[in-house]
Coordinates of C-alpha atoms in Angstrom, one line a residue:
Chain O
M594 CA -0.2 -0.3 -0.4
P595 CA 1.4 2.9 -1.6
Y596 CA 2.0 5.8 1.5
G597 CA 0.0 8.1 0.0
A598 CA -3.4 5.9 0.5
A599 CA -5.0 6.2 3.0
P600 CA -6.6 3.8 4.3
S601 CA -10.8 4.1 5.5
G602 CA -10.8 6.2 8.7
H603 CA -10.3 9.5 10.6
D604 CA -7.8 11.0 8.9
Y605 CA -6.6 14.1 9.3
R606 CA -4.3 14.1 5.7
A607 CA -8.3 13.6 4.7
K608 CA -9.2 16.6 5.8
D609 CA -6.5 18.5 3.4
K610 CA -7.6 17.1 0.4
S611 CA -11.0 18.2 1.5
A612 CA -10.0 21.2 2.3
R613 CA -8.6 21.5 -1.0
S614 CA -11.7 20.4 -3.0
T615 CA -13.5 23.0 -1.9
N616 CA -10.7 25.5 -3.3
G617 CA -13.3 27.8 -5.4
V618 CA -16.4 27.0 -4.0
S619 CA -19.0 29.3 -2.0
S620 CA -17.7 30.0 1.9
Y621 CA -21.2 28.7 2.5
R622 CA -20.4 25.3 1.5
Q623 CA -16.7 25.6 3.2
S624 CA -18.3 26.4 6.8
Q625 CA -21.2 23.5 5.9
Y626 CA -18.3 21.6 5.8
Q627 CA -16.5 23.1 8.8
A628 CA -19.5 22.2 10.5
H629 CA -20.1 18.9 9.6
K630 CA -16.1 18.1 10.3
S631 CA -16.7 19.3 14.0
A632 CA -19.8 17.9 14.9
V633 CA -17.9 14.2 14.0
K634 CA -15.2 15.7 15.3
W635 CA -17.1 16.1 18.9
H636 CA -19.0 12.4 18.2
E637 CA -15.3 10.8 17.3
H638 CA -13.9 12.4 20.5
F639 CA -16.4 11.2 23.5
R640 CA -16.5 7.7 21.3
H641 CA -12.8 7.6 22.1
Y642 CA -12.8 8.8 25.7
L643 CA -14.9 6.1 27.0
K644 CA -13.9 3.3 24.8
H645 CA -10.6 4.3 26.8
H646 CA -11.8 4.5 30.1
A647 CA -13.7 0.7 29.4
Q648 CA -9.8 -0.3 28.5
S649 CA -8.0 1.6 31.1
L650 CA -10.7 -0.1 33.9
I651 CA -10.0 -4.0 32.4
Q652 CA -6.4 -3.4 31.5
A653 CA -5.7 -1.9 35.3
L654 CA -7.4 -4.9 36.6
M655 CA -5.6 -7.0 34.6
Q656 CA -2.1 -5.3 35.7
Q657 CA -2.5 -6.2 39.2
L658 CA -3.2 -9.6 38.1
R659 CA -0.2 -10.3 36.4
S660 CA 1.6 -9.5 39.5
P661 CA -0.4 -11.3 42.2
F662 CA 1.9 -11.3 44.4
S663 CA 2.5 -7.4 45.0
S664 CA -1.4 -6.7 44.7
L665 CA -1.7 -9.2 46.9
L666 CA 0.5 -7.5 49.9
T667 CA -1.5 -3.7 48.8
Y668 CA -5.3 -5.4 49.4
G669 CA -4.1 -6.9 52.4
V670 CA -3.3 -3.3 53.6
I671 CA -6.0 -1.7 53.2
A672 CA -8.4 -4.3 53.6
I673 CA -6.7 -4.6 57.3
A674 CA -7.0 -1.1 57.0
L675 CA -10.9 -0.7 56.5
T676 CA -11.4 -4.4 58.4
L677 CA -10.5 -2.4 62.4
P678 CA -12.8 0.7 61.6
T679 CA -15.2 -1.6 60.5
G680 CA -15.6 -4.1 63.5
L681 CA -15.4 -1.2 65.7
Y682 CA -18.3 0.1 64.3
L683 CA -20.0 -2.6 64.2
I684 CA -19.4 -2.9 67.9
A685 CA -20.9 0.4 68.6
D686 CA -24.2 -0.9 66.9
S687 CA -24.4 -3.6 69.3
V688 CA -24.2 -1.7 72.2
K689 CA -26.2 0.9 70.5
S690 CA -28.8 -1.9 70.2
M691 CA -28.3 -2.5 74.1
N692 CA -28.9 1.1 75.5
Q693 CA -32.2 0.9 73.4
Q694 CA -33.1 -2.0 75.7
W695 CA -32.6 -0.3 78.5
N696 CA -34.3 3.4 77.1
E697 CA -37.2 0.2 77.0
S698 CA -37.0 -0.4 80.5
A699 CA -36.9 2.8 81.8
Q700 CA -39.9 3.6 84.0
I701 CA -41.5 6.5 85.1
S702 CA -43.4 5.9 88.8
L703 CA -45.8 8.9 89.1
F704 CA -47.0 8.9 92.8
S705 CA -49.5 11.1 93.2
K706 CA -51.0 13.1 95.7
K707 CA -53.5 11.6 98.4
S708 CA -56.0 14.3 98.0
V709 CA -56.3 13.3 93.7
S710 CA -59.1 11.6 93.8
L711 CA -59.3 8.9 91.1
P712 CA -60.8 10.1 88.0
K713 CA -58.5 12.8 88.1
I714 CA -55.5 10.2 87.4
Q715 CA -56.9 8.1 85.7
G716 CA -57.7 11.4 83.0
L717 CA -53.9 12.0 84.0
A718 CA -53.6 8.7 82.7
D719 CA -55.1 9.1 79.7
R720 CA -53.0 12.3 78.4
L721 CA -50.2 10.5 79.1
R722 CA -50.9 8.1 76.9
K723 CA -50.9 10.2 74.0
H724 CA -47.5 12.0 74.7
P725 CA -45.1 10.8 71.7
L726 CA -42.6 9.4 74.3
V727 CA -45.0 7.5 76.0
A728 CA -45.0 3.4 75.0
H729 CA -48.1 2.4 77.6
V730 CA -49.1 3.9 81.4
K731 CA -50.8 1.7 83.6
L732 CA -52.8 3.0 86.7
M733 CA -52.4 1.4 90.4
T734 CA -54.9 3.0 92.5
S735 CA -54.3 2.9 96.0
K736 CA -56.7 0.2 97.0
Q737 CA -54.3 -1.4 94.6
A738 CA -51.3 -0.4 95.7
L739 CA -52.0 -1.5 99.5
A740 CA -53.3 -5.2 98.0
E741 CA -50.1 -5.4 96.3
Y742 CA -48.0 -4.3 99.9
K743 CA -49.8 -6.9 101.3
E744 CA -49.5 -9.7 99.4
I745 CA -46.1 -9.1 99.7
Y746 CA -45.5 -8.4 103.1
K747 CA -47.8 -10.8 104.2
G748 CA -47.5 -12.3 108.0
R749 CA -45.4 -9.5 108.9
N750 CA -45.7 -6.9 111.6
T751 CA -45.7 -4.2 109.6
L752 CA -49.2 -4.4 108.2
Q753 CA -50.1 -4.3 112.4
L754 CA -48.5 -0.7 111.7
L755 CA -50.7 0.5 109.0
G756 CA -54.0 -0.4 110.6
E757 CA -57.0 0.5 109.3
K758 CA -55.9 3.5 107.2
N759 CA -54.6 3.4 103.5
P760 CA -51.3 5.3 103.6
F761 CA -50.8 4.3 99.2
P762 CA -52.0 7.0 96.7
S763 CA -52.6 6.3 93.5
I764 CA -49.3 5.7 91.0
L765 CA -48.7 5.7 87.2
I766 CA -46.3 3.2 85.8
I767 CA -45.4 4.9 82.6
S768 CA -43.1 2.5 80.5
L769 CA -40.8 4.3 77.7
N770 CA -40.8 4.7 74.0
A771 CA -37.8 2.9 73.7
A772 CA -36.8 4.4 70.3
L773 CA -37.3 7.7 70.9
A774 CA -36.0 7.7 75.0
N775 CA -32.7 9.1 75.6
P776 CA -31.6 9.9 79.4
E777 CA -32.0 13.7 78.7
S778 CA -35.4 13.6 76.9
I779 CA -36.7 10.9 79.8
E780 CA -35.2 13.9 82.2
K781 CA -37.4 16.9 81.0
F782 CA -40.4 15.0 80.6
A783 CA -40.0 13.3 84.6
N784 CA -39.3 17.6 85.3
K785 CA -42.9 18.4 83.3
L786 CA -44.2 15.7 85.0
Q787 CA -43.2 16.8 88.3
Q788 CA -44.2 20.1 87.8
H789 CA -48.3 18.6 87.5
G790 CA -50.4 19.6 90.0
E791 CA -51.3 15.8 90.4
T792 CA -47.9 14.9 90.9
Q793 CA -46.7 14.4 94.6
T794 CA -43.5 12.5 93.9
I795 CA -41.4 11.1 90.7
L796 CA -38.9 7.4 90.9
L797 CA -37.2 7.7 87.8
D798 CA -33.4 5.7 87.9
T799 CA -31.5 7.0 84.4
L800 CA -28.0 6.6 85.6
M801 CA -27.4 3.3 84.0
V802 CA -28.9 4.7 80.9
K803 CA -26.5 7.8 81.0
R804 CA -23.6 5.5 81.5
L805 CA -23.8 3.5 78.4
S806 CA -25.2 6.2 76.3
K807 CA -21.9 8.1 77.3
L808 CA -20.0 4.5 76.7
I809 CA -21.5 4.8 73.1
E810 CA -20.5 8.5 72.5
I811 CA -17.1 7.2 73.0
V812 CA -17.1 4.6 71.1
N813 CA -18.4 6.5 68.4
R814 CA -16.0 8.9 68.2
T815 CA -13.2 6.7 68.6
V816 CA -14.6 5.2 65.4
L817 CA -15.2 8.4 63.5
V818 CA -11.3 8.8 64.6
L819 CA -10.0 5.3 63.6
V820 CA -11.7 5.9 60.1
I821 CA -10.2 9.2 59.9
I822 CA -6.5 8.2 60.5
F823 CA -6.9 4.5 57.9
A824 CA -8.8 7.1 55.6
V825 CA -5.1 8.5 55.4
G826 CA -3.5 5.3 55.6
I827 CA -5.6 3.8 52.6
F828 CA -5.4 7.5 50.7
L829 CA -1.4 7.6 51.3
I830 CA -0.4 3.7 50.7
V831 CA -2.3 3.8 47.2
G832 CA -0.8 7.2 46.2
N833 CA 2.6 4.9 47.4
T834 CA 2.3 2.1 45.4
I835 CA 0.9 4.2 42.2
R836 CA 4.0 6.5 42.0
L837 CA 6.5 3.4 42.5
E838 CA 4.3 2.2 39.0
I839 CA 4.8 5.8 37.8
L840 CA 8.5 5.3 38.7
N841 CA 8.7 1.9 37.0
R842 CA 6.9 3.1 33.9
K843 CA 8.8 6.2 33.6
D844 CA 10.2 5.5 30.1
E845 CA 6.7 3.7 28.6
I846 CA 5.4 7.6 30.3
I847 CA 8.1 9.5 28.4
V848 CA 7.6 7.7 25.1
T849 CA 4.0 7.8 24.7
K850 CA 4.1 11.6 26.3
L851 CA 6.8 12.1 22.8
I852 CA 4.0 10.4 20.4
G853 CA 1.6 12.9 21.7
A854 CA -0.6 11.5 24.8
N855 CA -1.6 14.2 27.5
N856 CA -1.5 13.7 31.1
G857 CA -5.4 12.8 31.6
Y858 CA -4.3 9.9 29.0
I859 CA -1.6 8.2 30.9
R860 CA -3.1 8.9 34.2
R861 CA -6.3 7.4 33.3
P862 CA -5.0 3.4 33.8
L863 CA -3.2 4.6 36.8
L864 CA -6.6 5.6 38.3
Y865 CA -8.4 2.5 37.5
S866 CA -5.6 0.8 39.2
G867 CA -6.4 3.0 42.2
L868 CA -10.2 1.9 42.1
W869 CA -9.0 -1.8 41.7
Y870 CA -6.9 -1.9 45.1
G871 CA -9.5 0.2 46.7
V872 CA -12.6 -1.9 45.6
I873 CA -10.8 -5.1 45.6
G874 CA -9.0 -3.9 49.2
G875 CA -13.1 -3.4 50.8
I876 CA -14.0 -6.8 49.5
F877 CA -11.0 -8.3 51.7
A878 CA -12.7 -6.1 54.0
C879 CA -16.0 -7.3 54.1
I880 CA -14.9 -10.9 53.9
I881 CA -12.3 -10.8 57.5
T882 CA -15.0 -8.1 58.8
I883 CA -17.9 -11.6 58.5
I884 CA -15.6 -13.9 59.1
S885 CA -14.4 -12.7 62.5
T886 CA -18.3 -12.1 63.2
V887 CA -19.4 -15.4 62.7
Y888 CA -16.5 -17.0 64.8
L889 CA -17.6 -14.2 67.9
K890 CA -21.2 -14.6 67.6
T891 CA -21.3 -18.4 68.9
P892 CA -19.9 -17.2 72.2
I893 CA -21.2 -13.7 72.9
A894 CA -24.5 -15.5 72.3
E895 CA -24.0 -17.9 75.2
F896 CA -22.4 -14.5 77.6
S897 CA -25.9 -13.0 76.5
Q898 CA -27.8 -15.6 77.7
L899 CA -26.0 -16.8 80.9
S900 CA -25.9 -12.6 81.7
E901 CA -29.5 -11.4 80.2
A902 CA -27.7 -8.8 79.0
R903 CA -30.0 -9.6 75.0
F904 CA -26.0 -8.2 73.7
Q905 CA -25.7 -9.2 70.1
L906 CA -22.9 -9.1 68.0
S907 CA -24.6 -6.6 64.8
I908 CA -23.3 -8.3 61.3
L909 CA -23.0 -6.2 58.0
D910 CA -25.4 -5.9 55.9
A911 CA -25.9 -5.4 52.2
N912 CA -25.9 -1.6 52.4
A913 CA -23.0 -1.6 55.1
I914 CA -20.9 -4.2 52.6
L915 CA -21.3 -1.4 49.5
I916 CA -20.3 1.6 52.1
I917 CA -17.3 0.1 52.4
I918 CA -16.4 -1.3 49.3
A919 CA -17.2 2.4 47.7
L920 CA -15.1 4.0 50.4
G921 CA -12.2 1.8 49.7
A922 CA -12.7 2.9 45.7
S923 CA -12.8 6.8 46.9
L924 CA -9.8 6.9 48.8
G925 CA -8.0 4.7 46.2
W926 CA -9.6 6.3 43.4
L927 CA -8.6 10.0 45.0
G928 CA -4.8 8.7 46.5
S929 CA -3.8 7.5 42.5
W930 CA -5.3 11.1 41.3
M931 CA -2.8 12.7 43.9
A932 CA 0.0 10.6 42.9
S933 CA -0.3 10.9 39.2
Y934 CA -1.2 14.3 38.9
R935 CA 1.8 15.3 40.8
H936 CA 4.3 12.6 39.5
L937 CA 2.7 13.5 36.0
R938 CA 3.9 17.0 35.3
Q939 CA 7.2 16.1 36.9
I940 CA 8.2 13.2 34.0
E941 CA 8.3 15.2 30.7
P942 CA 10.9 13.8 27.5
T943 CA 13.8 15.6 27.6
Chain P
M854 CA 5.7 25.1 7.5
I855 CA 8.1 25.2 9.6
Q856 CA 10.0 29.1 10.8
L857 CA 12.5 30.0 12.5
H858 CA 13.1 33.3 13.9
N859 CA 16.2 33.7 15.8
I860 CA 16.6 31.1 17.5
S861 CA 18.4 30.5 20.9
K862 CA 18.7 27.8 22.9
R863 CA 21.1 27.6 26.7
Y864 CA 19.9 25.0 28.6
P865 CA 20.1 25.4 33.0
G866 CA 23.8 25.7 33.9
G867 CA 24.4 28.1 31.3
H868 CA 25.4 25.6 27.8
D869 CA 24.5 27.5 24.7
A870 CA 23.1 25.3 21.9
L871 CA 22.1 27.8 19.8
S872 CA 22.3 31.4 19.6
D873 CA 20.2 33.1 16.7
I874 CA 19.3 30.6 14.0
S875 CA 17.2 31.5 11.9
F876 CA 15.9 29.5 8.6
S877 CA 12.3 28.4 6.9
I878 CA 11.5 24.7 5.9
E879 CA 9.0 24.8 3.1
K880 CA 6.2 22.4 2.7
G881 CA 6.9 19.3 0.9
E882 CA 10.6 20.0 1.2
M883 CA 13.7 17.7 2.3
V884 CA 15.7 19.8 4.6
F885 CA 18.8 17.8 6.0
I886 CA 20.5 19.1 9.7
A887 CA 24.6 18.4 9.8
G888 CA 27.0 19.2 12.2
H889 CA 29.8 17.5 14.6
S890 CA 27.9 16.4 18.0
G891 CA 27.5 19.0 20.0
A892 CA 26.9 22.1 17.4
G893 CA 23.2 21.7 17.9
K894 CA 21.2 19.6 15.5
S895 CA 18.9 17.3 17.5
T896 CA 17.9 20.5 19.7
I897 CA 16.6 22.5 16.5
L898 CA 14.5 18.9 16.4
K899 CA 13.6 19.1 19.9
L900 CA 12.2 22.9 19.4
I901 CA 10.3 21.9 16.5
A902 CA 8.6 19.3 18.5
L903 CA 8.4 21.3 22.2
I904 CA 10.8 18.7 24.5
E905 CA 12.5 22.1 24.7
K906 CA 11.5 25.7 24.7
P907 CA 13.8 28.4 23.3
S908 CA 15.2 30.4 25.3
G909 CA 14.6 33.2 22.6
G910 CA 13.2 33.9 19.2
Q911 CA 10.0 32.2 18.0
I912 CA 9.2 29.2 15.9
V913 CA 6.0 29.1 13.4
F914 CA 5.0 25.7 12.6
D915 CA 1.7 25.7 10.4
K916 CA 1.2 29.5 10.7
R917 CA 1.5 28.8 14.3
N918 CA 3.5 30.3 16.9
L919 CA 4.8 27.6 19.1
K920 CA 5.3 30.2 21.8
K921 CA 2.0 30.6 22.9
I922 CA 1.0 26.5 22.1
R923 CA -0.7 26.0 25.8
R924 CA 0.8 23.6 27.9
T925 CA -2.0 21.6 27.0
V926 CA -1.7 21.9 23.6
I927 CA 1.5 20.3 23.6
P928 CA 0.6 16.6 23.0
Y929 CA -1.9 17.5 20.1
H930 CA 0.9 19.9 18.5
R931 CA 3.1 16.4 18.7
R932 CA 0.9 14.3 17.4
K933 CA 1.1 16.2 14.0
I934 CA 4.6 15.4 13.6
G935 CA 6.6 11.9 12.8
M936 CA 9.9 11.5 15.4
I937 CA 12.4 9.0 14.6
Y938 CA 15.0 8.9 17.6
Q939 CA 18.6 7.3 17.4
N940 CA 17.6 5.2 19.9
N941 CA 14.4 3.9 18.7
L942 CA 12.3 4.8 21.9
L943 CA 10.4 1.6 21.9
L944 CA 8.3 -0.3 24.2
S945 CA 10.0 -3.5 25.0
D946 CA 6.6 -5.8 26.9
R947 CA 5.0 -4.3 23.5
S948 CA 4.3 -6.7 20.4
V949 CA 5.4 -4.8 16.9
F950 CA 2.0 -4.0 16.0
A951 CA 1.1 -2.4 19.1
N952 CA 4.4 -0.4 19.3
V953 CA 3.3 0.9 16.2
A954 CA -0.4 1.3 17.3
L955 CA 0.1 3.7 19.7
P956 CA 0.2 6.7 18.1
L957 CA -3.1 5.8 16.2
E958 CA -4.6 4.5 20.1
I959 CA -3.5 8.0 21.2
T960 CA -6.0 9.5 18.7
G961 CA -8.8 7.0 19.1
Y962 CA -8.8 6.1 15.8
K963 CA -11.5 2.7 15.7
N964 CA -9.5 -0.6 16.0
K965 CA -10.5 -1.9 12.1
D966 CA -8.6 1.7 11.2
I967 CA -6.0 1.0 13.7
K968 CA -5.9 -2.5 12.2
K969 CA -5.6 -1.1 8.9
R970 CA -3.1 1.6 9.2
V971 CA -0.8 0.0 10.7
R972 CA -0.2 -3.6 8.6
A973 CA -0.3 -1.0 5.6
S974 CA 2.9 0.7 8.2
L975 CA 4.5 -2.1 8.4
D976 CA 4.3 -3.4 5.1
K977 CA 5.9 -0.2 3.6
V978 CA 9.3 -0.5 6.0
G979 CA 8.8 -4.5 5.7
L980 CA 8.3 -5.5 9.0
L981 CA 4.6 -7.2 8.1
Q982 CA 5.8 -10.6 9.3
Y983 CA 6.8 -9.7 12.7
E984 CA 3.9 -8.1 13.5
N985 CA 3.3 -10.3 16.6
K986 CA 6.9 -10.5 17.5
L987 CA 8.4 -8.2 20.9
P988 CA 10.7 -5.5 19.0
M989 CA 13.3 -6.7 21.5
R990 CA 14.1 -9.9 19.1
L991 CA 14.5 -7.9 16.1
S992 CA 17.8 -6.2 14.8
S993 CA 18.7 -2.8 15.4
G994 CA 17.5 -2.2 11.9
E995 CA 14.7 -3.6 12.2
Q996 CA 14.0 -1.5 15.7
Q997 CA 15.0 1.3 13.3
R998 CA 12.4 0.9 10.3
I999 CA 9.3 -0.2 13.9
G1000 CA 10.6 3.2 14.7
I1001 CA 9.9 4.7 11.4
A1002 CA 6.9 2.5 11.4
R1003 CA 5.4 3.7 14.2
A1004 CA 6.5 7.7 12.8
I1005 CA 4.4 7.4 9.7
V1006 CA 1.4 5.4 10.7
S1007 CA -0.4 8.2 11.9
K1008 CA 0.0 9.8 8.1
P1009 CA 2.0 13.3 9.7
S1010 CA 2.6 16.4 7.4
V1011 CA 6.2 16.6 9.0
I1012 CA 8.9 14.0 9.8
L1013 CA 11.6 14.9 12.3
A1014 CA 14.7 12.0 12.3
D1015 CA 17.1 12.6 14.9
E1016 CA 19.9 10.6 13.1
P1017 CA 17.7 8.0 11.9
T1018 CA 20.9 5.8 11.1
G1019 CA 23.9 6.4 13.5
N1020 CA 23.4 2.7 14.3
L1021 CA 23.4 1.1 11.1
D1022 CA 25.2 -0.5 8.0
P1023 CA 25.3 1.5 4.6
A1024 CA 23.0 -1.3 3.2
L1025 CA 20.0 -0.4 6.0
S1026 CA 21.0 3.3 6.1
K1027 CA 20.0 3.8 2.4
E1028 CA 17.2 1.9 2.3
I1029 CA 15.3 3.8 5.7
M1030 CA 16.9 7.1 3.5
D1031 CA 15.1 5.7 0.6
L1032 CA 12.3 5.6 3.2
F1033 CA 11.9 9.1 3.9
V1034 CA 12.7 9.8 -0.1
E1035 CA 9.8 8.0 -0.8
F1036 CA 7.8 9.7 1.9
N1037 CA 9.4 13.2 0.9
Q1038 CA 8.0 12.0 -2.7
V1039 CA 4.4 12.5 -1.9
G1040 CA 4.1 15.7 0.0
V1041 CA 5.9 15.4 3.4
T1042 CA 8.2 17.9 5.2
V1043 CA 10.8 15.4 6.4
V1044 CA 14.0 17.0 8.3
V1045 CA 16.9 15.2 8.7
V1046 CA 19.6 15.2 12.0
S1047 CA 22.9 13.5 10.6
H1048 CA 26.3 13.6 10.4
D1049 CA 27.1 10.5 8.5
V1050 CA 28.9 13.3 5.1
D1051 CA 28.0 9.9 2.7
L1052 CA 24.3 10.6 3.5
L1053 CA 24.7 14.2 2.7
L1054 CA 26.4 14.3 0.1
R1055 CA 23.5 11.6 -1.9
Y1056 CA 20.2 12.5 -0.2
G1057 CA 20.6 16.1 0.4
E1058 CA 19.2 18.4 -2.0
R1059 CA 18.8 20.9 0.8
V1060 CA 21.5 20.4 4.0
L1061 CA 21.5 23.0 7.0
T1062 CA 25.0 22.7 8.8
L1063 CA 25.6 24.4 12.2
D1064 CA 28.5 24.4 14.2
K1065 CA 28.7 25.2 17.8
G1066 CA 25.4 26.7 17.8
K1067 CA 25.2 28.9 14.7
L1068 CA 23.9 28.3 11.8
I1069 CA 27.1 28.5 9.4
E1070 CA 25.2 27.4 6.1
D1071 CA 22.5 26.4 4.4
Y1072 CA 23.2 24.8 1.0
R1073 CA 20.3 24.0 -1.6
K1074 CA 21.8 21.1 -4.6
K1075 CA 21.7 23.2 -8.2
H1076 CA 20.1 20.9 -10.2

């Protein structure tokens, strides 16, 4: 095939030929030709852009699979960096469910004034039942309270001390809505009840709930700090891996730059390489977490049964798995972008 | 096609590679740049391909002032040029076909066009039968021809060749120079840097001679 004879396809020398053929033709025809040419160009460029993205995605994965040992090391480091905060998050989530159980067991006992009539107390109970924080209200009349007392202290001298008089007021036992209740809201609600005209006194024990709530806050903050530290770690690991990859391929990068490749073209496979490190590291992290959860589940269940703590270790759900993989992918991409942006600018043909 | 106006180039460290060079190369011309080592021959090619920037003066390439070209546009400028190097600069882990296809892949040609063009180029330099081999398995003359195939595959309007026959014996050198003459005959501007006197005497229609960074002669063969 002679050099001048161009095969079909996009050929910029063909442009010269077409341009020559437009000599003498009206400027209108020429502008039509230019418009058509630019439209084709835009379409072709976009097609090439997408094609190169797809190629880079596959090439980057293949490149990693070709050197399985070094790739596995990077996946492993990323997986461990993602597993630690994930594990702690699961523990925090489990403790949170325990706290909910504590909140559920939180009850307020409202002792009414002796002077308040039963219908009034019943009215107060009805009003409280409508409150969003209240799950249900049990009314114990003064007679019921005395009967219960007598039942408990049957045969003891204390009953004689009471005589015929009933010292007990009516009591409202208010169980709280576990989903909405927290130590602060419970305390606020109890203070409000105390101010009621019918209320003699309020009994409330939130110390345990408060302690657990503070513990959860500590764990949550620890998870956040660990997530940030390990995220920076992953960012640096991927960045360093890509930096070494760039240095290893320095000659190839120089050649492609000399031929006309821009930084975007060279950077694309590196970005996908970072993305794959993050995605596969994330998948490994999920596998490690699931295996660890399964391994710990039985002894925790046994401990829970023995201690009546109703503690259950949370497991990774589909959403959490997706978040971990997406987090790994984003950090891998970012680390790779940072390294390639910096180093590709420094590598120029001389 | 290419005009150099009062070009000078000083490398970091103070070495003057070129000083006050001016000449122009017309479209479809074949020009040799001759001179001793360190005369500044290769620097001229590097300046035209924007591998280096001039310290002074202006270069106009295809009616475009290269001084005003932005950094991001440089790759597109290089795509218009077919550059051939003395040491080939081939990718050793890719096949002959993949090496030659690289400029077309970068530009975004369709696969079927890439196949056609690469095969046409390899056929032109007589290496079609080696398309699946690794370049390092071939002789230095064949490697040089792969470099040429890569340079012509995107059908550039200008070919810049830096000592293309430097490592080759006279027979192979003639073969390669005949290829350049053939490209030039179909309208391609060819600029060859060489210090091979035999080559210059045989093919040099126009020879620019440099000495210590200065243009000392612009010789044109009389017909």
